[in-house]
Amino acid sequence: MSERHSVDRRYYELLHQLQAIDFVLVELNLYLDTHPDDRNALEQHNHYVQERWKIAQEYESRYGPLTHFGHSYSRFPWQWDDSPWPWQV
Amino acid sequence: MFTQTKVYHPFVSPFDPCRPLVSKTYATPPHLYLGFQPPNLPQFTPVEAIKHGVLWPALYSPYEGRTDSYKERDRS
């Protein structure tokens, strides 16, 4: 809450892509649990892991950490308590 | 014609204090007909997938809400 964060269009674009890819990853994760030998699906899974990483990277460099407990970096001052919070966007 | 929505006709008591529903419907999700999911099924794009709530169109189950039976009953 240290400073007001602007939320532009890119914020929503990135969040939307992130949600979509996270969903695909959940689906592929569940699928691979029952089809561990499906090489295509596994490759697709790894492809989306990479995509997710890129998008998360851009999101975090622009708008701050996505997760806490040491899974994301933060700029000074501490960004985790910055709004907007997920239920506000 | 195949549809995921099935209909049944419950017994109607002649002493039913409420106006009865003559037919009721329920949804049968597509995985019931699929068996073990075959590999390499066609997929939605990620953005479509999150909208449909499933990655594979073959497993998508439309839900149009409660069917018209209540409306039908109240019309008649």
PDB file of C-alpha atoms in Angstrom:
ATOM      1  CA  MET A   1       0.000   0.000   0.000  1.00  0.00           C
ATOM      2  CA  SER A   2       3.105   2.161  -0.071  1.00  0.00           C
ATOM      3  CA  GLU A   3       2.257   3.689  -3.414  1.00  0.00           C
ATOM      4  CA  ARG A   4      -0.591   3.615  -5.802  1.00  0.00           C
ATOM      5  CA  HIS A   5      -0.037   1.118  -8.597  1.00  0.00           C
ATOM      6  CA  SER A   6      -1.378   1.878 -11.993  1.00  0.00           C
ATOM      7  CA  VAL A   7      -3.269  -0.912 -13.700  1.00  0.00           C
ATOM      8  CA  ASP A   8      -3.099  -0.662 -17.462  1.00  0.00           C
ATOM      9  CA  ARG A   9      -4.355  -2.898 -20.239  1.00  0.00           C
ATOM     10  CA  ARG A  10      -1.240  -5.000 -20.280  1.00  0.00           C
ATOM     11  CA  TYR A  11      -1.958  -5.969 -16.675  1.00  0.00           C
ATOM     12  CA  TYR A  12      -5.222  -7.594 -17.700  1.00  0.00           C
ATOM     13  CA  GLU A  13      -3.731  -9.156 -20.829  1.00  0.00           C
ATOM     14  CA  LEU A  14      -0.959 -10.791 -18.854  1.00  0.00           C
ATOM     15  CA  LEU A  15      -3.267 -11.922 -16.087  1.00  0.00           C
ATOM     16  CA  HIS A  16      -5.658 -13.416 -18.604  1.00  0.00           C
ATOM     17  CA  GLN A  17      -2.900 -15.287 -20.422  1.00  0.00           C
ATOM     18  CA  LEU A  18      -1.547 -16.476 -17.118  1.00  0.00           C
ATOM     19  CA  GLN A  19      -4.919 -17.772 -16.014  1.00  0.00           C
ATOM     20  CA  ALA A  20      -5.486 -19.529 -19.323  1.00  0.00           C
ATOM     21  CA  ILE A  21      -2.086 -21.191 -19.314  1.00  0.00           C
ATOM     22  CA  ASP A  22      -2.369 -22.139 -15.668  1.00  0.00           C
ATOM     23  CA  PHE A  23      -5.658 -23.806 -16.483  1.00  0.00           C
ATOM     24  CA  VAL A  24      -4.153 -25.738 -19.396  1.00  0.00           C
ATOM     25  CA  LEU A  25      -1.336 -26.829 -17.114  1.00  0.00           C
ATOM     26  CA  VAL A  26      -3.791 -28.125 -14.538  1.00  0.00           C
ATOM     27  CA  GLU A  27      -5.621 -30.073 -17.231  1.00  0.00           C
ATOM     28  CA  LEU A  28      -2.429 -31.543 -18.653  1.00  0.00           C
ATOM     29  CA  ASN A  29      -1.206 -32.337 -15.153  1.00  0.00           C
ATOM     30  CA  LEU A  30      -4.329 -34.350 -14.431  1.00  0.00           C
ATOM     31  CA  TYR A  31      -4.204 -35.991 -17.834  1.00  0.00           C
ATOM     32  CA  LEU A  32      -0.582 -37.013 -17.407  1.00  0.00           C
ATOM     33  CA  ASP A  33      -1.400 -38.572 -14.049  1.00  0.00           C
ATOM     34  CA  THR A  34      -3.383 -41.208 -15.926  1.00  0.00           C
ATOM     35  CA  HIS A  35      -1.375 -41.134 -19.187  1.00  0.00           C
ATOM     36  CA  PRO A  36       2.254 -40.958 -18.055  1.00  0.00           C
ATOM     37  CA  ASP A  37       3.546 -42.363 -21.364  1.00  0.00           C
ATOM     38  CA  ASP A  38       1.932 -39.798 -23.649  1.00  0.00           C
ATOM     39  CA  ARG A  39       4.981 -38.081 -25.050  1.00  0.00           C
ATOM     40  CA  ASN A  40       3.017 -35.444 -26.999  1.00  0.00           C
ATOM     41  CA  ALA A  41       1.142 -34.348 -23.921  1.00  0.00           C
ATOM     42  CA  LEU A  42       4.323 -34.225 -21.916  1.00  0.00           C
ATOM     43  CA  GLU A  43       6.011 -32.075 -24.527  1.00  0.00           C
ATOM     44  CA  GLN A  44       3.004 -29.816 -24.591  1.00  0.00           C
ATOM     45  CA  HIS A  45       3.100 -29.598 -20.808  1.00  0.00           C
ATOM     46  CA  ASN A  46       6.752 -28.587 -20.823  1.00  0.00           C
ATOM     47  CA  HIS A  47       6.087 -26.079 -23.579  1.00  0.00           C
ATOM     48  CA  TYR A  48       3.409 -24.400 -21.478  1.00  0.00           C
ATOM     49  CA  VAL A  49       5.630 -24.433 -18.405  1.00  0.00           C
ATOM     50  CA  GLN A  50       8.069 -22.366 -20.411  1.00  0.00           C
ATOM     51  CA  GLU A  51       5.325 -20.052 -21.686  1.00  0.00           C
ATOM     52  CA  ARG A  52       4.055 -19.602 -18.158  1.00  0.00           C
ATOM     53  CA  TRP A  53       7.493 -18.725 -16.934  1.00  0.00           C
ATOM     54  CA  LYS A  54       7.877 -16.032 -19.626  1.00  0.00           C
ATOM     55  CA  ILE A  55       4.528 -14.475 -18.877  1.00  0.00           C
ATOM     56  CA  ALA A  56       5.061 -14.608 -15.134  1.00  0.00           C
ATOM     57  CA  GLN A  57       8.442 -13.011 -15.656  1.00  0.00           C
ATOM     58  CA  GLU A  58       6.971 -10.078 -17.542  1.00  0.00           C
ATOM     59  CA  TYR A  59       4.117  -9.723 -15.096  1.00  0.00           C
ATOM     60  CA  GLU A  60       6.382  -9.705 -12.076  1.00  0.00           C
ATOM     61  CA  SER A  61       8.843  -7.252 -13.546  1.00  0.00           C
ATOM     62  CA  ARG A  62       5.998  -4.854 -14.253  1.00  0.00           C
ATOM     63  CA  TYR A  63       3.559  -5.330 -11.419  1.00  0.00           C
ATOM     64  CA  GLY A  64       5.318  -7.084  -8.582  1.00  0.00           C
ATOM     65  CA  PRO A  65       5.407 -10.572  -7.114  1.00  0.00           C
ATOM     66  CA  LEU A  66       2.788 -13.186  -7.936  1.00  0.00           C
ATOM     67  CA  THR A  67       3.598 -15.431  -5.002  1.00  0.00           C
ATOM     68  CA  HIS A  68       5.343 -14.972  -1.715  1.00  0.00           C
ATOM     69  CA  PHE A  69       7.373 -17.191   0.632  1.00  0.00           C
ATOM     70  CA  GLY A  70      10.404 -16.855  -1.584  1.00  0.00           C
ATOM     71  CA  HIS A  71       8.962 -17.801  -4.948  1.00  0.00           C
ATOM     72  CA  SER A  72       9.074 -14.288  -6.407  1.00  0.00           C
ATOM     73  CA  TYR A  73      11.429 -11.351  -6.222  1.00  0.00           C
ATOM     74  CA  SER A  74      10.357  -7.993  -4.894  1.00  0.00           C
ATOM     75  CA  ARG A  75      11.611  -4.494  -5.625  1.00  0.00           C
ATOM     76  CA  PHE A  76      12.129  -1.933  -2.891  1.00  0.00           C
ATOM     77  CA  PRO A  77       9.992  -1.161  -1.006  1.00  0.00           C
ATOM     78  CA  TRP A  78       8.412  -4.534  -0.271  1.00  0.00           C
ATOM     79  CA  GLN A  79       5.761  -5.065  -2.949  1.00  0.00           C
ATOM     80  CA  TRP A  80       3.730  -7.940  -1.604  1.00  0.00           C
ATOM     81  CA  ASP A  81       1.288  -5.670   0.226  1.00  0.00           C
ATOM     82  CA  ASP A  82       0.711  -3.445  -2.828  1.00  0.00           C
ATOM     83  CA  SER A  83      -2.770  -3.197  -4.214  1.00  0.00           C
ATOM     84  CA  PRO A  84      -4.553  -4.050  -6.365  1.00  0.00           C
ATOM     85  CA  TRP A  85      -5.263  -7.361  -4.763  1.00  0.00           C
ATOM     86  CA  PRO A  86      -6.747 -10.153  -6.819  1.00  0.00           C
ATOM     87  CA  TRP A  87     -10.274  -9.551  -5.580  1.00  0.00           C
ATOM     88  CA  GLN A  88     -10.064  -5.891  -6.568  1.00  0.00           C
ATOM     89  CA  VAL A  89      -9.191  -6.214 -10.234  1.00  0.00           C
TER      90      VAL A  89
ATOM     91  CA  MET B   1     -30.649 -37.986 -31.684  1.00  0.00           C
ATOM     92  CA  PHE B   2     -27.926 -38.156 -29.048  1.00  0.00           C
ATOM     93  CA  THR B   3     -28.078 -35.680 -26.239  1.00  0.00           C
ATOM     94  CA  GLN B   4     -26.321 -35.441 -22.893  1.00  0.00           C
ATOM     95  CA  THR B   5     -29.567 -34.457 -21.248  1.00  0.00           C
ATOM     96  CA  LYS B   6     -31.759 -37.371 -20.226  1.00  0.00           C
ATOM     97  CA  VAL B   7     -35.390 -37.313 -19.220  1.00  0.00           C
ATOM     98  CA  TYR B   8     -37.378 -39.397 -16.791  1.00  0.00           C
ATOM     99  CA  HIS B   9     -40.987 -39.309 -15.719  1.00  0.00           C
ATOM    100  CA  PRO B  10     -41.498 -39.583 -11.995  1.00  0.00           C
ATOM    101  CA  PHE B  11     -44.620 -41.027 -10.445  1.00  0.00           C
ATOM    102  CA  VAL B  12     -47.232 -38.381  -9.823  1.00  0.00           C
ATOM    103  CA  SER B  13     -49.443 -38.864  -6.821  1.00  0.00           C
ATOM    104  CA  PRO B  14     -53.067 -37.913  -7.320  1.00  0.00           C
ATOM    105  CA  PHE B  15     -52.822 -36.260  -3.897  1.00  0.00           C
ATOM    106  CA  ASP B  16     -49.790 -34.171  -4.731  1.00  0.00           C
ATOM    107  CA  PRO B  17     -50.364 -30.845  -2.961  1.00  0.00           C
ATOM    108  CA  CYS B  18     -48.086 -29.075  -5.444  1.00  0.00           C
ATOM    109  CA  ARG B  19     -48.360 -28.912  -9.178  1.00  0.00           C
ATOM    110  CA  PRO B  20     -46.229 -31.855 -10.257  1.00  0.00           C
ATOM    111  CA  LEU B  21     -43.382 -31.934 -12.717  1.00  0.00           C
ATOM    112  CA  VAL B  22     -44.339 -34.581 -15.242  1.00  0.00           C
ATOM    113  CA  SER B  23     -40.845 -34.943 -16.635  1.00  0.00           C
ATOM    114  CA  LYS B  24     -37.518 -34.260 -15.003  1.00  0.00           C
ATOM    115  CA  THR B  25     -34.127 -33.999 -16.654  1.00  0.00           C
ATOM    116  CA  TYR B  26     -30.562 -34.706 -15.660  1.00  0.00           C
ATOM    117  CA  ALA B  27     -27.215 -34.250 -17.346  1.00  0.00           C
ATOM    118  CA  THR B  28     -24.858 -37.094 -18.212  1.00  0.00           C
ATOM    119  CA  PRO B  29     -21.306 -35.789 -18.585  1.00  0.00           C
ATOM    120  CA  PRO B  30     -19.427 -36.960 -21.695  1.00  0.00           C
ATOM    121  CA  HIS B  31     -16.697 -38.871 -19.893  1.00  0.00           C
ATOM    122  CA  LEU B  32     -19.350 -41.495 -19.104  1.00  0.00           C
ATOM    123  CA  TYR B  33     -19.394 -42.383 -22.799  1.00  0.00           C
ATOM    124  CA  LEU B  34     -15.711 -41.969 -23.468  1.00  0.00           C
ATOM    125  CA  GLY B  35     -14.138 -44.700 -21.380  1.00  0.00           C
ATOM    126  CA  PHE B  36     -10.389 -44.249 -20.897  1.00  0.00           C
ATOM    127  CA  GLN B  37      -9.431 -41.003 -22.553  1.00  0.00           C
ATOM    128  CA  PRO B  38      -7.604 -41.662 -25.839  1.00  0.00           C
ATOM    129  CA  PRO B  39      -4.419 -39.661 -26.453  1.00  0.00           C
ATOM    130  CA  ASN B  40      -4.129 -36.799 -28.960  1.00  0.00           C
ATOM    131  CA  LEU B  41      -7.703 -35.597 -28.785  1.00  0.00           C
ATOM    132  CA  PRO B  42      -8.304 -32.206 -30.384  1.00  0.00           C
ATOM    133  CA  GLN B  43      -7.927 -29.349 -27.941  1.00  0.00           C
ATOM    134  CA  PHE B  44      -9.290 -25.897 -27.273  1.00  0.00           C
ATOM    135  CA  THR B  45      -6.838 -23.018 -27.292  1.00  0.00           C
ATOM    136  CA  PRO B  46      -5.874 -21.984 -23.737  1.00  0.00           C
ATOM    137  CA  VAL B  47      -8.214 -18.988 -23.784  1.00  0.00           C
ATOM    138  CA  GLU B  48     -11.124 -21.078 -25.081  1.00  0.00           C
ATOM    139  CA  ALA B  49     -10.294 -23.820 -22.619  1.00  0.00           C
ATOM    140  CA  ILE B  50     -10.568 -21.606 -19.584  1.00  0.00           C
ATOM    141  CA  LYS B  51     -13.890 -20.335 -20.897  1.00  0.00           C
ATOM    142  CA  HIS B  52     -15.271 -23.844 -21.386  1.00  0.00           C
ATOM    143  CA  GLY B  53     -13.754 -25.188 -18.195  1.00  0.00           C
ATOM    144  CA  VAL B  54     -12.096 -28.084 -20.016  1.00  0.00           C
ATOM    145  CA  LEU B  55      -9.188 -28.497 -22.416  1.00  0.00           C
ATOM    146  CA  TRP B  56     -10.730 -31.104 -24.711  1.00  0.00           C
ATOM    147  CA  PRO B  57     -13.938 -30.380 -26.643  1.00  0.00           C
ATOM    148  CA  ALA B  58     -14.802 -34.091 -26.414  1.00  0.00           C
ATOM    149  CA  LEU B  59     -15.154 -33.690 -22.648  1.00  0.00           C
ATOM    150  CA  TYR B  60     -17.117 -30.469 -22.707  1.00  0.00           C
ATOM    151  CA  SER B  61     -20.541 -30.710 -21.176  1.00  0.00           C
ATOM    152  CA  PRO B  62     -22.912 -27.850 -21.871  1.00  0.00           C
ATOM    153  CA  TYR B  63     -25.172 -26.969 -18.999  1.00  0.00           C
ATOM    154  CA  GLU B  64     -28.080 -24.817 -19.932  1.00  0.00           C
ATOM    155  CA  GLY B  65     -29.354 -24.514 -16.415  1.00  0.00           C
ATOM    156  CA  ARG B  66     -32.465 -26.130 -15.176  1.00  0.00           C
ATOM    157  CA  THR B  67     -34.484 -27.183 -18.168  1.00  0.00           C
ATOM    158  CA  ASP B  68     -37.808 -25.794 -19.150  1.00  0.00           C
ATOM    159  CA  SER B  69     -39.877 -28.281 -17.170  1.00  0.00           C
ATOM    160  CA  TYR B  70     -40.725 -25.680 -14.537  1.00  0.00           C
ATOM    161  CA  LYS B  71     -41.613 -23.095 -17.127  1.00  0.00           C
ATOM    162  CA  GLU B  72     -43.655 -25.646 -19.029  1.00  0.00           C
ATOM    163  CA  ARG B  73     -45.510 -26.630 -15.896  1.00  0.00           C
ATOM    164  CA  ASP B  74     -46.269 -23.056 -14.991  1.00  0.00           C
ATOM    165  CA  ARG B  75     -47.458 -22.283 -18.491  1.00  0.00           C
ATOM    166  CA  SER B  76     -49.958 -25.093 -18.664  1.00  0.00           C
TER     167      SER B  76
END
